[in-house]
Short mmCIF file of C-alpha atoms and ligand atoms in Angstrom, two decimals:
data_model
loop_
_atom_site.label_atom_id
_atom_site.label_comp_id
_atom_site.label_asym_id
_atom_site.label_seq_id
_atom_site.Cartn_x
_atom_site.Cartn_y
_atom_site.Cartn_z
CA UNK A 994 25.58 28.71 -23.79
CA UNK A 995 29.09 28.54 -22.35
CA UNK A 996 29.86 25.01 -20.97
CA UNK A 997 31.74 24.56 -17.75
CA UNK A 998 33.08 20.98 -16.48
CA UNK A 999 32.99 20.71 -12.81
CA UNK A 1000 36.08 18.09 -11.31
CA UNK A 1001 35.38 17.85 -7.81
CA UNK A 1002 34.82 14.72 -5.58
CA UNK A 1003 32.98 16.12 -2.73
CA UNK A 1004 29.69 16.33 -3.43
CA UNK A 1005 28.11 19.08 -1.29
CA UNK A 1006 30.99 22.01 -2.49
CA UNK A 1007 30.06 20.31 -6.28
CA UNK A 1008 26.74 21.03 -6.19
CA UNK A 1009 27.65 24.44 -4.25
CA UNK A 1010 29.50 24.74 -7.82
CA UNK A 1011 26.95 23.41 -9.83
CA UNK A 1012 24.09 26.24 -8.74
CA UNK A 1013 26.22 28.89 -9.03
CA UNK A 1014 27.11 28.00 -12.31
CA UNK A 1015 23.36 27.19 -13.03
CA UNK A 1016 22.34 30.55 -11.74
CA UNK A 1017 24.44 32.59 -14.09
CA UNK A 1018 23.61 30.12 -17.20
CA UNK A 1019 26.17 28.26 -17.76
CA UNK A 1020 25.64 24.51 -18.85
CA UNK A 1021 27.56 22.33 -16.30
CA UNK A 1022 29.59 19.16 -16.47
CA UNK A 1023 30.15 16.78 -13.81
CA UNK A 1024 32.90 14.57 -12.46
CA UNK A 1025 34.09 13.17 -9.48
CA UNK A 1026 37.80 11.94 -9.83
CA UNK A 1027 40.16 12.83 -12.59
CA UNK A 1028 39.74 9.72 -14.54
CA UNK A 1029 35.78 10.71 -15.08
CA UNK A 1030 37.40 14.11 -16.14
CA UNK A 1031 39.30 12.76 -18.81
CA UNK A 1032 36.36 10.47 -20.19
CA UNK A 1033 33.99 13.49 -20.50
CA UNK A 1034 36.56 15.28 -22.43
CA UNK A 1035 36.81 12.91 -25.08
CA UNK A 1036 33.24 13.36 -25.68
CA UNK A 1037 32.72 16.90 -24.97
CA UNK A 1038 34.33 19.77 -25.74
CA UNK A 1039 33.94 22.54 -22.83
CA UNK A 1040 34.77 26.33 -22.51
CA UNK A 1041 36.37 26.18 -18.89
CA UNK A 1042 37.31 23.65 -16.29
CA UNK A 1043 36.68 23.87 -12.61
CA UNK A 1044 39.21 22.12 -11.00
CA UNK A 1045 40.04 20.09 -7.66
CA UNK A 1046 43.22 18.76 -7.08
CA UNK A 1047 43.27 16.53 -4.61
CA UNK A 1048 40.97 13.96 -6.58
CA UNK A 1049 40.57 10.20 -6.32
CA UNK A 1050 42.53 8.42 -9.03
CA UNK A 1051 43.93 11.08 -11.12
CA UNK A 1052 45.15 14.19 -9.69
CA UNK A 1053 44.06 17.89 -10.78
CA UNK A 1054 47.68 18.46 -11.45
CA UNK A 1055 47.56 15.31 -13.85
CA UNK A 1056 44.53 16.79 -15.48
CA UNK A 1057 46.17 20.06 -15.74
CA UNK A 1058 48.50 18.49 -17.89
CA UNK A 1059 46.72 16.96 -20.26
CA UNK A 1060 43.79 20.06 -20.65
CA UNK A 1061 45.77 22.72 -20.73
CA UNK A 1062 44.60 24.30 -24.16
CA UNK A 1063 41.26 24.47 -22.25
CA UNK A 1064 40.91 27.56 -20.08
CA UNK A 1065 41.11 26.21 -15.94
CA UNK A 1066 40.32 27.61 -12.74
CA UNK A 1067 41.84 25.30 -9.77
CA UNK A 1068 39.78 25.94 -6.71
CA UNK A 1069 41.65 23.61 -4.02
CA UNK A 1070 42.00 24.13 -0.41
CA UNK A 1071 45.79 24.28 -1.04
CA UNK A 1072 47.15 27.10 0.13
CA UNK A 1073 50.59 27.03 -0.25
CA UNK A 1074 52.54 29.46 -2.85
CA UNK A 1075 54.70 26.25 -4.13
CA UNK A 1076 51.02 24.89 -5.29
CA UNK A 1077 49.89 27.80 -6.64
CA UNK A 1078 53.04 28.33 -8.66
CA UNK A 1079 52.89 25.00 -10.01
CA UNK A 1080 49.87 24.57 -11.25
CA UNK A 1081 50.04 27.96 -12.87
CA UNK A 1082 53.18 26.82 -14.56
CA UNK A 1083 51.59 23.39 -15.43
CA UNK A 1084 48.88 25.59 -17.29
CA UNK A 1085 46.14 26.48 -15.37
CA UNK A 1086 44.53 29.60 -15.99
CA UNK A 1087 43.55 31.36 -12.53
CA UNK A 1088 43.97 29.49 -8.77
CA UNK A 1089 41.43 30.35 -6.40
CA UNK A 1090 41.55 28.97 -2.80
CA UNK A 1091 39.30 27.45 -0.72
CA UNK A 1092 36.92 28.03 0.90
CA UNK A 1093 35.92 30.90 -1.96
CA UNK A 1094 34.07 33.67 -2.16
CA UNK A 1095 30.89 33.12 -4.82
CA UNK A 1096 30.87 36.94 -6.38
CA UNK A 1097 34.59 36.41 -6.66
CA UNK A 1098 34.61 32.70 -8.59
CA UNK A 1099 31.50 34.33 -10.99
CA UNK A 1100 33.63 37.36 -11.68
CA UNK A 1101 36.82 34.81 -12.18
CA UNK A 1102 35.06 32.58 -14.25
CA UNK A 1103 33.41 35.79 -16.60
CA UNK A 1104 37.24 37.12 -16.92
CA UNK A 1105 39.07 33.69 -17.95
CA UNK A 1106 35.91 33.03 -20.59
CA UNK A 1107 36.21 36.48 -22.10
CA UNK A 1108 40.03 36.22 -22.25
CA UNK A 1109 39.27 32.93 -24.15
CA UNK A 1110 36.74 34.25 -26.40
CA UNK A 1111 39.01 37.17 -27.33
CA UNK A 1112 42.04 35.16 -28.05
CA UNK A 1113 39.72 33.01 -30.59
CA UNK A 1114 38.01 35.79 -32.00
CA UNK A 1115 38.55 38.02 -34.89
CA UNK A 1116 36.45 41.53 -34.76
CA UNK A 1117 35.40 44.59 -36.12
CA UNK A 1118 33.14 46.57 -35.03
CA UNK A 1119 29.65 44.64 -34.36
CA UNK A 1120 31.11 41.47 -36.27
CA UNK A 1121 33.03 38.48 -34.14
CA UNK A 1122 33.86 35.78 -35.50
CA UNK A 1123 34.53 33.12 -32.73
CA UNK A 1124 37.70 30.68 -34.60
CA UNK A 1125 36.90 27.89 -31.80
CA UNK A 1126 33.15 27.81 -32.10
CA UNK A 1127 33.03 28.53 -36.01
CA UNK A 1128 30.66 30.82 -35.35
CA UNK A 1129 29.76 34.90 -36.85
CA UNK A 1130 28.17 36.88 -34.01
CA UNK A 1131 26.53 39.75 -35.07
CA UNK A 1132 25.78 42.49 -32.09
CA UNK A 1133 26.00 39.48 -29.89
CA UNK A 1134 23.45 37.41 -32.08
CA UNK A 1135 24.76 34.05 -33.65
CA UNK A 1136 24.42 34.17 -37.18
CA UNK A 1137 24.27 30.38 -39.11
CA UNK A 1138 27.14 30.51 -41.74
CA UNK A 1139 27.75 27.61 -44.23
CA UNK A 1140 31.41 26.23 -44.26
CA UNK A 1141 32.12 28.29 -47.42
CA UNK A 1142 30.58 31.19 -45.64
CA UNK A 1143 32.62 30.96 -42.71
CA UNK A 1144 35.76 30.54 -44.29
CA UNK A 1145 35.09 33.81 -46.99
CA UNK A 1146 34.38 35.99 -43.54
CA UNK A 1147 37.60 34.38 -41.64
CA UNK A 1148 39.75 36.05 -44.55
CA UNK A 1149 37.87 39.52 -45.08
CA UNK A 1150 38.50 39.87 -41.21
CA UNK A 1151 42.03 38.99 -41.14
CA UNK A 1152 42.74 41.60 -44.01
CA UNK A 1153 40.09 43.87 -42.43
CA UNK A 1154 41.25 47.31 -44.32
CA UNK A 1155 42.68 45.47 -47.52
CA UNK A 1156 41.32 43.96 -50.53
CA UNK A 1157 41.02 40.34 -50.60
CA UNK A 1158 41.00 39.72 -54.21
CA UNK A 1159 38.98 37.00 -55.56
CA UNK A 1160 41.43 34.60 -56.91
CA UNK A 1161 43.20 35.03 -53.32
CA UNK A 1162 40.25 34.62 -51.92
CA UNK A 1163 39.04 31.65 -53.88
CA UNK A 1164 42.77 29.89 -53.32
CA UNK A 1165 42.48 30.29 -49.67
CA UNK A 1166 38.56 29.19 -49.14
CA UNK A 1167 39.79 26.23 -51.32
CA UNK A 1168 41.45 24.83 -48.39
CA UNK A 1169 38.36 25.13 -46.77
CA UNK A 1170 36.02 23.99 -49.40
CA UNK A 1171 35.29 22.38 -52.74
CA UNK A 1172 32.36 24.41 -54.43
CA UNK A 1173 34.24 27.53 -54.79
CA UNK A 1174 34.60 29.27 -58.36
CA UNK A 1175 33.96 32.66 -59.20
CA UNK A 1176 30.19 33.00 -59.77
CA UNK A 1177 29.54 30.52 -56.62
CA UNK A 1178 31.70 33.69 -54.50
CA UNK A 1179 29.58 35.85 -55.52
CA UNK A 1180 26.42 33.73 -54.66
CA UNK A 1181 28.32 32.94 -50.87
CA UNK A 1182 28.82 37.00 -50.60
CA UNK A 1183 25.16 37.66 -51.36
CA UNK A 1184 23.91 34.89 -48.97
CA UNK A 1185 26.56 36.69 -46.14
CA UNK A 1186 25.11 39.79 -46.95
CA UNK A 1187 21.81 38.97 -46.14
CA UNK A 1188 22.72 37.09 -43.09
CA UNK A 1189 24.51 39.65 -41.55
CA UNK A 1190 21.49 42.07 -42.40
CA UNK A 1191 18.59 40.34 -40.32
CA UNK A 1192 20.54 41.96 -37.39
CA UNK A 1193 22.99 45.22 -38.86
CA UNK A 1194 21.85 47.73 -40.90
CA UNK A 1195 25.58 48.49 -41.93
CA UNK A 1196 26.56 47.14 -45.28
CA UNK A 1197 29.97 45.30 -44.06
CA UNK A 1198 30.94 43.84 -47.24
CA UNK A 1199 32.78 46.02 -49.85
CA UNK A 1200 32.72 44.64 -53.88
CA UNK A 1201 36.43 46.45 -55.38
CA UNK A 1202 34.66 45.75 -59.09
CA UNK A 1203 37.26 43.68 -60.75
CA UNK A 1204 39.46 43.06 -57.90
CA UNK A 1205 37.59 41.59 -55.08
CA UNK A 1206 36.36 42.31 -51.60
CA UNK A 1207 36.68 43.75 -48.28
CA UNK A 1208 35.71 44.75 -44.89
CA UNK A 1209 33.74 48.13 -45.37
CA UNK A 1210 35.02 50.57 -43.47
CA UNK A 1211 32.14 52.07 -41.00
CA UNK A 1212 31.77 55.56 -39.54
CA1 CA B 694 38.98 16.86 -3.20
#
């Protein structure tokens, strides 16, 4: 479930915010002023930020500043360009004016999380591996990798179409983890395998006998 932090100190357009978020499933957030902002996001980590900007305390510009590698939408009753350009600049992601338009915000919000997910994610075909969320979707279904695991499918999808060869393969999941020799790779490929299959038919792992592995190309 996508998580979405809501900055905005008036509290009838928050909870405006808050059900429409709720009504499309997204798990919401809440602050009032920029300094509550801030605090959440040292204990959280979110997928988008809603954003005021004329907030008690801290301003949404401020915030903008220190966020910006997390996707934000400033919805602010500022209408002027010079605003607009600014905050842009700063790092926001989208500006939307107020007093919005609810099918527009939802359609907003859908665009600068898919954006995000795309930019994080390495595919092919019914495999997507999401880098931020160290996660393997498979057809849309999360699929419960070990650390090893992970990092073996983060390099047969960035060399989808070559051969990772094992020793390449075992130097660069060696970064990643510890328990990695040659017989243990095989074991991690055979427990992918069977991950992947609860939800693919496709065989999506290709043994090179003597070489190593890859991405099997599908029809
Ligand atoms: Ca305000």
């Amino acid at each position: 479930m996508k998580k979405i932090l809501i900055v905005e100190d008036e509290s009838s357009i928050h909870s405006i915010l808050k059900d429409i978020l709720e009504e499309e499933n997204y798990e919401t957030f809440d602050a009032y002023s920029g300094t509550e902002a801030l605090m959440l996001l040292e204990r959280e980590t979110v997928d988008l930020i809603l954003l005021d900007l004329m907030l008690p305390g801290l301003s949404g510009e401020d915030i903008i500043e220190r966020a910006n590698h997390i996707p934000i939408i400033v919805l602010s009753a500022k209408i002027d360009p010079s605003d607009k350009v600014n905050c842009l600049l700063k790092g926001a992601n989208d500006y939307v004016t107020k007093p919005f338009d609810k099918e527009e915000l939802k359609a907003r919000i859908k665009v600068q999380l898919r954006s995000s997910d795309k930019n994080n994610s390495l595919e092919y075909k019914d495999l997507q591996l999401l880098q931020d969320r160290h996660t393997l979707l498979v057809k849309d279904q999360q699929v419960n990798l070990t650390k090893t695991e992970y990092a073996i499918m983060k390099q047969l999808l960035l060399n989808v179409k070559n051969v990772v060869t094992k020793n390449k393969l075992l130097d660069l999941i060696a970064m990643d983890t510890e328990d990695c020799n040659e017989d243990s790779l095989r074991v991690h490929i055979s427990n992918i395998r069977r991950k992947i299959r609860v939800f693919s038919e496709e065989e999506y792992i290709e043994s090179i006998w003597g070489v190593g592995f890859k991405i099997k190309e599908q029809n």
